[in-house]
CSV table of C-alpha atoms in Angstrom, one decimal:
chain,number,residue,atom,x,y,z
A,1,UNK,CA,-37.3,-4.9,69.0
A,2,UNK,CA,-37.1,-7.4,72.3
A,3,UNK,CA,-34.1,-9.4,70.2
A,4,UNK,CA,-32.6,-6.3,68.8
A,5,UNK,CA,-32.2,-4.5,72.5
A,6,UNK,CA,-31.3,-8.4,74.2
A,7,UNK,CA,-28.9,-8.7,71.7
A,8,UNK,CA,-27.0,-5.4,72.5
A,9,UNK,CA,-27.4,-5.9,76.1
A,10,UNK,CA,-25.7,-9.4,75.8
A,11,UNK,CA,-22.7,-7.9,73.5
A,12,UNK,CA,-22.2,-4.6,75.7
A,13,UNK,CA,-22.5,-6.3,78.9
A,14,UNK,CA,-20.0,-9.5,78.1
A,15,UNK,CA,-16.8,-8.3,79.5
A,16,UNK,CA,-18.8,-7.6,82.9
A,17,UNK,CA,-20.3,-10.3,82.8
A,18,UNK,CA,-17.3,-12.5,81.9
A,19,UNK,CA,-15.5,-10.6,85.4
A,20,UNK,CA,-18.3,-11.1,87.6
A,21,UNK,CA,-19.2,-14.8,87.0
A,22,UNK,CA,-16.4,-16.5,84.9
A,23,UNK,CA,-19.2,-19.2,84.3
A,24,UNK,CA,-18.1,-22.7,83.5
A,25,UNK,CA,-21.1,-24.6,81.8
A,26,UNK,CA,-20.9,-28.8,81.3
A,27,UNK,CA,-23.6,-31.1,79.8
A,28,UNK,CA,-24.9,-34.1,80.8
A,29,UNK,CA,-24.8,-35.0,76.8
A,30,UNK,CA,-23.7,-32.6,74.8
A,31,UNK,CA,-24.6,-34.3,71.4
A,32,UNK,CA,-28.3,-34.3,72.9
A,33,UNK,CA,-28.3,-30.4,74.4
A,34,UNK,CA,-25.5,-28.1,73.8
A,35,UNK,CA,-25.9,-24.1,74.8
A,36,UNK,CA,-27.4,-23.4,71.1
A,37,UNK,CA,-31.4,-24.5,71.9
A,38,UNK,CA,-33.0,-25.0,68.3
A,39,UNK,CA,-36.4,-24.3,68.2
A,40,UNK,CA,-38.9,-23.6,70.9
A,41,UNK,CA,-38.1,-24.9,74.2
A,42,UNK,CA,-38.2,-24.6,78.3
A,43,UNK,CA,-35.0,-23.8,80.4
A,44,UNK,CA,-36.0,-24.9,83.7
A,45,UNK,CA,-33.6,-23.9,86.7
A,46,UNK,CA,-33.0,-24.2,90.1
A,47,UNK,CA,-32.9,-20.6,91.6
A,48,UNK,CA,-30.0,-19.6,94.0
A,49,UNK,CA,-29.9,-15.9,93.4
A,50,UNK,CA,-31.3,-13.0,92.0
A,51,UNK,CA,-28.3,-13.4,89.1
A,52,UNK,CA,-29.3,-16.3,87.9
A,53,UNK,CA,-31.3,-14.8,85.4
A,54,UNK,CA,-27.7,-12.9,84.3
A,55,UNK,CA,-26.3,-15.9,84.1
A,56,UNK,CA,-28.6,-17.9,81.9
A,57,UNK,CA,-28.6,-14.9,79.8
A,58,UNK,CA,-25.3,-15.3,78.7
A,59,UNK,CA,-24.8,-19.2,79.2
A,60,UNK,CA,-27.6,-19.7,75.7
A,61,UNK,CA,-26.4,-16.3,74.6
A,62,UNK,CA,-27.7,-16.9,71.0
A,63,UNK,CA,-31.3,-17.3,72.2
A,64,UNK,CA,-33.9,-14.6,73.6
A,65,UNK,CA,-34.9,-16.0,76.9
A,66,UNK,CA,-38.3,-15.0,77.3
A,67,UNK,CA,-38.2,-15.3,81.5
A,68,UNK,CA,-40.9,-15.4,84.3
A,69,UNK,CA,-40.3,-13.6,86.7
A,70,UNK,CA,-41.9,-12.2,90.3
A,71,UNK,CA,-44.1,-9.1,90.5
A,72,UNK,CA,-41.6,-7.7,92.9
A,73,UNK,CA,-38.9,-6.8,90.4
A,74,UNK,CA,-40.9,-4.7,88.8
A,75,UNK,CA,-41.6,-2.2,91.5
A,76,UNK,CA,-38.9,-0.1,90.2
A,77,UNK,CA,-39.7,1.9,87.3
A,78,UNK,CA,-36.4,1.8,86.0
A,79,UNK,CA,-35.6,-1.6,86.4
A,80,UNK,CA,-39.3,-2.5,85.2
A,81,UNK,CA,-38.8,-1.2,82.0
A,82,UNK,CA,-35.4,-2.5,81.4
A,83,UNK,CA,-37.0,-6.2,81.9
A,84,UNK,CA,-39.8,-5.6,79.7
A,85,UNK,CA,-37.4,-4.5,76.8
A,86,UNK,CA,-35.4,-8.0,78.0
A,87,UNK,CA,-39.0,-9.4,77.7
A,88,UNK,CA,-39.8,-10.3,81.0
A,89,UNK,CA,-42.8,-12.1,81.6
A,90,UNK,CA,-44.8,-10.1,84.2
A,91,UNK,CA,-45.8,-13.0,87.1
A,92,UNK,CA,-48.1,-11.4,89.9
A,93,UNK,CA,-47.8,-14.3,92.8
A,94,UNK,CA,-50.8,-12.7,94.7
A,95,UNK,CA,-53.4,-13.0,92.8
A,96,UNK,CA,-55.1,-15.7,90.7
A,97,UNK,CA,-54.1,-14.1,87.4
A,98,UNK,CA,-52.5,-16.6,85.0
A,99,UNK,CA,-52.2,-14.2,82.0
A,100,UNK,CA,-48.2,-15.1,82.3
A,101,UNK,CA,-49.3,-18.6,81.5
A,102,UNK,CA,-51.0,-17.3,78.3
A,103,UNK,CA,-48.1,-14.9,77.0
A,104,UNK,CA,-45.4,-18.0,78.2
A,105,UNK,CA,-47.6,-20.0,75.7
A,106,UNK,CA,-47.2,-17.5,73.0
A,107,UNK,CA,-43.7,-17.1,73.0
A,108,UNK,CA,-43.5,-21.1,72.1
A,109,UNK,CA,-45.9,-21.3,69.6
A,110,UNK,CA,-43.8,-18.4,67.6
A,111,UNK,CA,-40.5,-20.6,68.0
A,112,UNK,CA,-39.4,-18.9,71.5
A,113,UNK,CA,-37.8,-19.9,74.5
A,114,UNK,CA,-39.1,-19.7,78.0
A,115,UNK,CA,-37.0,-19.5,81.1
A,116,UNK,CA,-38.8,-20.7,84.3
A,117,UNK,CA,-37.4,-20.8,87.6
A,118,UNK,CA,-40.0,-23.4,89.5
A,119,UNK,CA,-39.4,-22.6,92.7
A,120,UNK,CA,-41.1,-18.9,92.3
A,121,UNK,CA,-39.2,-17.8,95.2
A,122,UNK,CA,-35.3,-17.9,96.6
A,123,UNK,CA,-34.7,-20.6,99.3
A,124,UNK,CA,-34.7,-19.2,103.1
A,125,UNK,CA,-31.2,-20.3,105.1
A,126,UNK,CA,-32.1,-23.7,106.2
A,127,UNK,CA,-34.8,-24.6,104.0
A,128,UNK,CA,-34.3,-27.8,101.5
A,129,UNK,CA,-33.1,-27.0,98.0
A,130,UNK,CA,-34.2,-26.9,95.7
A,131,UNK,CA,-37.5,-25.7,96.7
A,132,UNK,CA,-40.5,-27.8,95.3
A,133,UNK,CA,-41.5,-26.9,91.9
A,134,UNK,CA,-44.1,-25.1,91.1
A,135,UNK,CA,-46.4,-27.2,88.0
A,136,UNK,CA,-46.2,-24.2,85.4
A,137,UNK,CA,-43.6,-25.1,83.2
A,138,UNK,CA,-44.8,-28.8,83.2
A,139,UNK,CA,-48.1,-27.2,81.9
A,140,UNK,CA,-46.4,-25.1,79.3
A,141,UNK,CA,-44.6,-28.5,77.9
A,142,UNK,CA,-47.6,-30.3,77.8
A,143,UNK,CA,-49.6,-27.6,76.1
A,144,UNK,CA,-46.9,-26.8,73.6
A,145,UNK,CA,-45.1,-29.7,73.1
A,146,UNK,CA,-41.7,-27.6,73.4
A,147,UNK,CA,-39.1,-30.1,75.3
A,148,UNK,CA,-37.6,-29.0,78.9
A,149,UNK,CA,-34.4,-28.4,79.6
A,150,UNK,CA,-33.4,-28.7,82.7
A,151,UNK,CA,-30.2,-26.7,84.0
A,152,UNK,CA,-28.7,-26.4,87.5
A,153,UNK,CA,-26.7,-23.4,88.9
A,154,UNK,CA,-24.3,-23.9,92.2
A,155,UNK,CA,-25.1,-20.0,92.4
A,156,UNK,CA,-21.5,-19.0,93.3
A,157,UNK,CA,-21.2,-15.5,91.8
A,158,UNK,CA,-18.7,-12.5,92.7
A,159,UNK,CA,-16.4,-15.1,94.2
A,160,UNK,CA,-12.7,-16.3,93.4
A,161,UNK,CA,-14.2,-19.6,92.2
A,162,UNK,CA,-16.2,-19.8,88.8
A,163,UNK,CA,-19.4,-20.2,88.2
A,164,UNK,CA,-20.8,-23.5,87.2
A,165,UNK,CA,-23.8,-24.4,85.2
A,166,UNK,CA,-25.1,-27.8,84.1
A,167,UNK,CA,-27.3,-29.0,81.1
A,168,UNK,CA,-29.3,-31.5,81.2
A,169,UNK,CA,-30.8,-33.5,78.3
A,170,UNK,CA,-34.0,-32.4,77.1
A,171,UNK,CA,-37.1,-34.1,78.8
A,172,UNK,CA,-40.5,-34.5,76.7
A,173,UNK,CA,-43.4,-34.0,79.4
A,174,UNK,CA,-45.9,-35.5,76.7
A,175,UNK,CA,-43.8,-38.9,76.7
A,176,UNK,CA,-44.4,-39.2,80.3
A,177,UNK,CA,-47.8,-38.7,80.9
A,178,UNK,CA,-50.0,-41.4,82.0
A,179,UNK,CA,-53.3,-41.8,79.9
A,180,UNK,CA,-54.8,-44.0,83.5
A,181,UNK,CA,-53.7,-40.9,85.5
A,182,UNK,CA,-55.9,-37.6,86.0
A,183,UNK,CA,-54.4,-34.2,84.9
A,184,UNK,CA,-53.4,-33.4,88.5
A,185,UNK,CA,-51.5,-36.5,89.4
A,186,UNK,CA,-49.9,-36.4,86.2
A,187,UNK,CA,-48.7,-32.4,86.6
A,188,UNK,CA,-47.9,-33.2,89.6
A,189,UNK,CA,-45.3,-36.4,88.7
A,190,UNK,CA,-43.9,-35.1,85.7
A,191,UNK,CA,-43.1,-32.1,88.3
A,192,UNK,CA,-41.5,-34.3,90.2
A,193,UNK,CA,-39.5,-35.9,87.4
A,194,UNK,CA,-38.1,-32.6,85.9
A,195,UNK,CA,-36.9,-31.6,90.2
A,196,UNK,CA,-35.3,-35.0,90.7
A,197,UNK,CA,-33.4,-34.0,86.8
A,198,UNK,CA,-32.5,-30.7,88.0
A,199,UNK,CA,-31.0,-32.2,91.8
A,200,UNK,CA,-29.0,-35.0,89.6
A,201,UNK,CA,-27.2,-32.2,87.9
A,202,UNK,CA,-26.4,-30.5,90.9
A,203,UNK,CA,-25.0,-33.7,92.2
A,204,UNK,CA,-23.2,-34.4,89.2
A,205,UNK,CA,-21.1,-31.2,89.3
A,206,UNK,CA,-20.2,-31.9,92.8
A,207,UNK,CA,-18.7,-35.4,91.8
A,208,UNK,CA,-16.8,-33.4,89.2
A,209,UNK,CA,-15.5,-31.0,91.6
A,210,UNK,CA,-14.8,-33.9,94.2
């Protein structure tokens, strides 16, 4: 029912979409990670916006992304729902309830994709970006063995200039962990590994703008 209703969401909503963003997507290796994602995997983003979630939508428009997101989008009823029948993954931030963590889990074991956004919050106006990354989606690749992809957004929506997106090559969190290392140390690296990927892409689409 999820893909059904995603599905006609993503066909219905494509000439808006196509007005509003005019997004421009490049790859890091396109023979290694092209917008078709085969299997299960992990889109991990940089978050600029409350439409980057639109935008990655329609940027691996032949996949359901399954997507995290913050307990304060569903305070509307009405918008609620519609995120749920996008399948939203319900994340309360204020309490210690890590049933996301379990249903994010789920979702890869069947074959699905997972959209994270690490940060868990938009950037302040002066704050460093991206923000540091939260460990969960490292968690979810270690548990599921699903590769990351990492993606960067420049976040420039509604504006005469497009929209650019870049992929990154898929990064296997199992590959880098470090059997002398404790699990904390090692969530914490790989972490850090998958941040430095996302900021490289960023700076590669400003060289290509330069």
């Amino acid at each position: 029912m999820i893909g059904f209703f995603t599905a006609f969401v993503k066909l219905t909503a494509w000439p808006v979409q196509f007005l509003c963003f005019r997004t421009k997507v490049t790859f890091r290796d396109r023979r290694a990670q092209s917008r078709r994602i085969k299997g299960s995997a992990i889109v991990v983003s940089n978050h600029t916006s409350v439409y980057d979630y639109a935008v990655l939508l329609f940027v691996f428009f032949t996949r359901v992304l399954r997507t995290q997101m913050a307990e304060v989008l569903f305070k509307k009823k009405g918008l609620a729902l519609f995120l749920k029948a996008m399948g939203g993954i319900f994340v309360d931030r204020d309490s210690h309830d890590m049933g996301f963590v379990q249903k994010s889990l789920a979702m890869l074991e069947k074959g699905g994709v997972v959209c994270v956004f690490p940060e868990a919050r938009l950037p302040r106006e002066g704050e460093e970006r991206p923000l540091p990354f939260q460990t969960s989606a490292t968690y979810l690749a270690l548990e599921s063995g699903a590769p990351v992809i990492p993606v960067y957004t420049n976040g420039r929506y509604f504006q005469k200039r497009r929209a650019r997106v870049r992929i990154g090559t898929p990064i296997d969190a199992r590959a880098l962990w470090d059997a002398n290392a404790d699990e904390k140390s090692n969530l914490e690296r790989i972490t850090g590994v998958i941040r430095q990927t996302v900021i490289e892409l960023g700076n590669e689409l400003e060289r290509e703008q330069a």
